[in-house]
Amino acid sequence: DVKVTQSSRYLVKRTGEKVFLECVQDMDHENMFWYRQDPGLGLRLIYFSYDVKMKEKGDIPEGYSVSREKKERFSLILESASTNQTSMYLCASSPKNEQYFGPGTRLTVT
Amino acid sequence: GEDVEQSLFLSVREGDSSVINCTYTDSSSTYLYWYKQEPGAGLQLLTYIFSNMDMKQDQRLTVLLNKKDKHLSLRIADTQTGDSAIYFCAEHSGGSYIPTFGRGTSLIVHP
């Protein structure tokens, strides 16, 4: 079975803090993705990566950056957290077509 | 851009069949998926269908694809309370890494 893990299920941070969300997959997938999920808005793509050290902006990259130094790990960074970044963050990996999701991190910024 | 539409809510009685519908606009869609999200969890791939298929059955799940009308449906037979979740429809064409997701249909199963 494909396993995608995320570093935290719940996280509370203060405005202005730098926040790291980590995602690890164990299936040697080329592609990895970060989404945020908000009520009524569905899934919105923040960034994706199709190879080590490669990254592409998604639909809402502002306020976020990513890092992919190793194939199995894809990190999402909030440089200076703001209250409007309170959300559920979902990581996914994909061999080519279907996506496999982690359990999600519910981030609250106060 | 391309779009995937789903109704937001569906309520059914336990033991009945549920049918969740989805329409999409991308005529080059190659792969179509159904994902399930239980409360507080990530999305789980339920099933998928290739665009050259009309139907796929997997135990209690039946996926129907009408490519002419760009309409996809998921039928759950003998719906149980454990089927209560949000169901997402998604599509992508073979040339893209990125699927397009619908906003999800909340399925509520009541006794």
PDB file of C-alpha atoms in Angstrom, chain B residues 10-94:
ATOM      1  CA  LEU B  10     -26.911  14.187  -0.913  1.00  0.00           C
ATOM      2  CA  SER B  11     -28.983  12.575   1.821  1.00  0.00           C
ATOM      3  CA  VAL B  12     -30.057   8.921   1.653  1.00  0.00           C
ATOM      4  CA  ARG B  13     -31.579   6.322   3.918  1.00  0.00           C
ATOM      5  CA  GLU B  14     -29.433   3.411   5.074  1.00  0.00           C
ATOM      6  CA  GLY B  15     -29.837   0.455   2.728  1.00  0.00           C
ATOM      7  CA  ASP B  16     -30.863   2.567  -0.273  1.00  0.00           C
ATOM      8  CA  SER B  17     -28.646   3.236  -3.284  1.00  0.00           C
ATOM      9  CA  SER B  18     -26.787   6.544  -3.551  1.00  0.00           C
ATOM     10  CA  VAL B  19     -25.976   8.192  -6.856  1.00  0.00           C
ATOM     11  CA  ILE B  20     -23.457  11.022  -6.887  1.00  0.00           C
ATOM     12  CA  ASN B  21     -23.193  12.956 -10.128  1.00  0.00           C
ATOM     13  CA  CYS B  22     -20.398  14.969 -11.697  1.00  0.00           C
ATOM     14  CA  THR B  23     -20.026  16.939 -14.930  1.00  0.00           C
ATOM     15  CA  TYR B  24     -16.777  18.109 -16.470  1.00  0.00           C
ATOM     16  CA  THR B  25     -15.825  20.347 -19.341  1.00  0.00           C
ATOM     17  CA  ASP B  26     -12.453  19.058 -20.572  1.00  0.00           C
ATOM     18  CA  SER B  27     -13.124  17.061 -23.734  1.00  0.00           C
ATOM     19  CA  SER B  28      -9.583  15.655 -23.619  1.00  0.00           C
ATOM     20  CA  SER B  29     -10.090  14.057 -20.194  1.00  0.00           C
ATOM     21  CA  THR B  30      -8.456  10.668 -20.165  1.00  0.00           C
ATOM     22  CA  TYR B  31      -8.798   9.610 -16.554  1.00  0.00           C
ATOM     23  CA  LEU B  32     -11.720  10.174 -14.226  1.00  0.00           C
ATOM     24  CA  TYR B  33     -11.615   9.427 -10.518  1.00  0.00           C
ATOM     25  CA  TRP B  34     -13.730   9.217  -7.417  1.00  0.00           C
ATOM     26  CA  TYR B  35     -12.137   9.974  -4.061  1.00  0.00           C
ATOM     27  CA  LYS B  36     -13.661   9.638  -0.595  1.00  0.00           C
ATOM     28  CA  GLN B  37     -12.817  11.889   2.352  1.00  0.00           C
ATOM     29  CA  GLU B  38     -13.925  10.871   5.814  1.00  0.00           C
ATOM     30  CA  PRO B  39     -14.117  13.555   8.548  1.00  0.00           C
ATOM     31  CA  GLY B  40     -10.707  14.889   9.547  1.00  0.00           C
ATOM     32  CA  ALA B  41      -8.852  12.691   7.047  1.00  0.00           C
ATOM     33  CA  GLY B  42      -7.175  12.974   3.667  1.00  0.00           C
ATOM     34  CA  LEU B  43      -8.679  11.843   0.382  1.00  0.00           C
ATOM     35  CA  GLN B  44      -8.707   8.149  -0.432  1.00  0.00           C
ATOM     36  CA  LEU B  45      -8.828   6.952  -4.033  1.00  0.00           C
ATOM     37  CA  LEU B  46     -12.014   4.896  -4.382  1.00  0.00           C
ATOM     38  CA  THR B  47     -12.084   4.024  -8.037  1.00  0.00           C
ATOM     39  CA  TYR B  48     -11.257   5.364 -11.468  1.00  0.00           C
ATOM     40  CA  ILE B  49     -12.319   4.890 -15.060  1.00  0.00           C
ATOM     41  CA  PHE B  50     -10.565   5.488 -18.355  1.00  0.00           C
ATOM     42  CA  SER B  51     -12.346   7.617 -20.912  1.00  0.00           C
ATOM     43  CA  ASN B  52     -12.641   4.688 -23.338  1.00  0.00           C
ATOM     44  CA  MET B  53     -14.862   2.822 -20.850  1.00  0.00           C
ATOM     45  CA  ASP B  54     -18.592   3.264 -20.196  1.00  0.00           C
ATOM     46  CA  MET B  55     -18.879   1.458 -16.915  1.00  0.00           C
ATOM     47  CA  LYS B  56     -16.805  -0.008 -14.139  1.00  0.00           C
ATOM     48  CA  GLN B  57     -18.074  -2.081 -11.241  1.00  0.00           C
ATOM     49  CA  ASP B  58     -16.220  -2.816  -8.026  1.00  0.00           C
ATOM     50  CA  GLN B  59     -18.242  -4.566  -5.325  1.00  0.00           C
ATOM     51  CA  ARG B  60     -20.885  -2.023  -4.159  1.00  0.00           C
ATOM     52  CA  LEU B  61     -19.530   0.727  -6.400  1.00  0.00           C
ATOM     53  CA  THR B  62     -20.586   1.319 -10.003  1.00  0.00           C
ATOM     54  CA  VAL B  63     -19.092   4.114 -12.085  1.00  0.00           C
ATOM     55  CA  LEU B  64     -20.908   5.222 -15.230  1.00  0.00           C
ATOM     56  CA  LEU B  65     -19.354   7.496 -17.820  1.00  0.00           C
ATOM     57  CA  ASN B  66     -21.278   9.312 -20.538  1.00  0.00           C
ATOM     58  CA  LYS B  67     -18.481  10.840 -22.556  1.00  0.00           C
ATOM     59  CA  LYS B  68     -20.820  12.584 -24.999  1.00  0.00           C
ATOM     60  CA  ASP B  69     -22.486  14.517 -22.176  1.00  0.00           C
ATOM     61  CA  LYS B  70     -19.276  14.682 -20.083  1.00  0.00           C
ATOM     62  CA  HIS B  71     -21.156  13.158 -17.171  1.00  0.00           C
ATOM     63  CA  LEU B  72     -19.739  10.807 -14.554  1.00  0.00           C
ATOM     64  CA  SER B  73     -21.686   9.127 -11.783  1.00  0.00           C
ATOM     65  CA  LEU B  74     -20.879   6.978  -8.763  1.00  0.00           C
ATOM     66  CA  ARG B  75     -23.529   4.591  -7.526  1.00  0.00           C
ATOM     67  CA  ILE B  76     -23.147   3.053  -4.078  1.00  0.00           C
ATOM     68  CA  ALA B  77     -25.423   0.070  -3.546  1.00  0.00           C
ATOM     69  CA  ASP B  78     -26.835  -0.742  -0.087  1.00  0.00           C
ATOM     70  CA  THR B  79     -25.495   2.491   1.406  1.00  0.00           C
ATOM     71  CA  GLN B  80     -24.257   2.194   4.988  1.00  0.00           C
ATOM     72  CA  THR B  81     -23.610   4.788   7.688  1.00  0.00           C
ATOM     73  CA  GLY B  82     -19.883   4.198   7.133  1.00  0.00           C
ATOM     74  CA  ASP B  83     -20.322   5.579   3.624  1.00  0.00           C
ATOM     75  CA  SER B  84     -21.053   9.029   5.072  1.00  0.00           C
ATOM     76  CA  ALA B  85     -18.226  11.187   3.741  1.00  0.00           C
ATOM     77  CA  ILE B  86     -17.371  13.778   1.127  1.00  0.00           C
ATOM     78  CA  TYR B  87     -16.970  12.344  -2.372  1.00  0.00           C
ATOM     79  CA  PHE B  88     -14.772  14.144  -4.876  1.00  0.00           C
ATOM     80  CA  CYS B  89     -14.876  13.719  -8.616  1.00  0.00           C
ATOM     81  CA  ALA B  90     -11.622  14.484 -10.485  1.00  0.00           C
ATOM     82  CA  GLU B  91     -10.400  14.350 -14.046  1.00  0.00           C
ATOM     83  CA  HIS B  92      -7.253  14.877 -15.991  1.00  0.00           C
ATOM     84  CA  SER B  93      -5.899  14.464 -19.458  1.00  0.00           C
ATOM     85  CA  GLY B  94      -2.843  12.351 -20.107  1.00  0.00           C
TER      86      GLY B  94
END
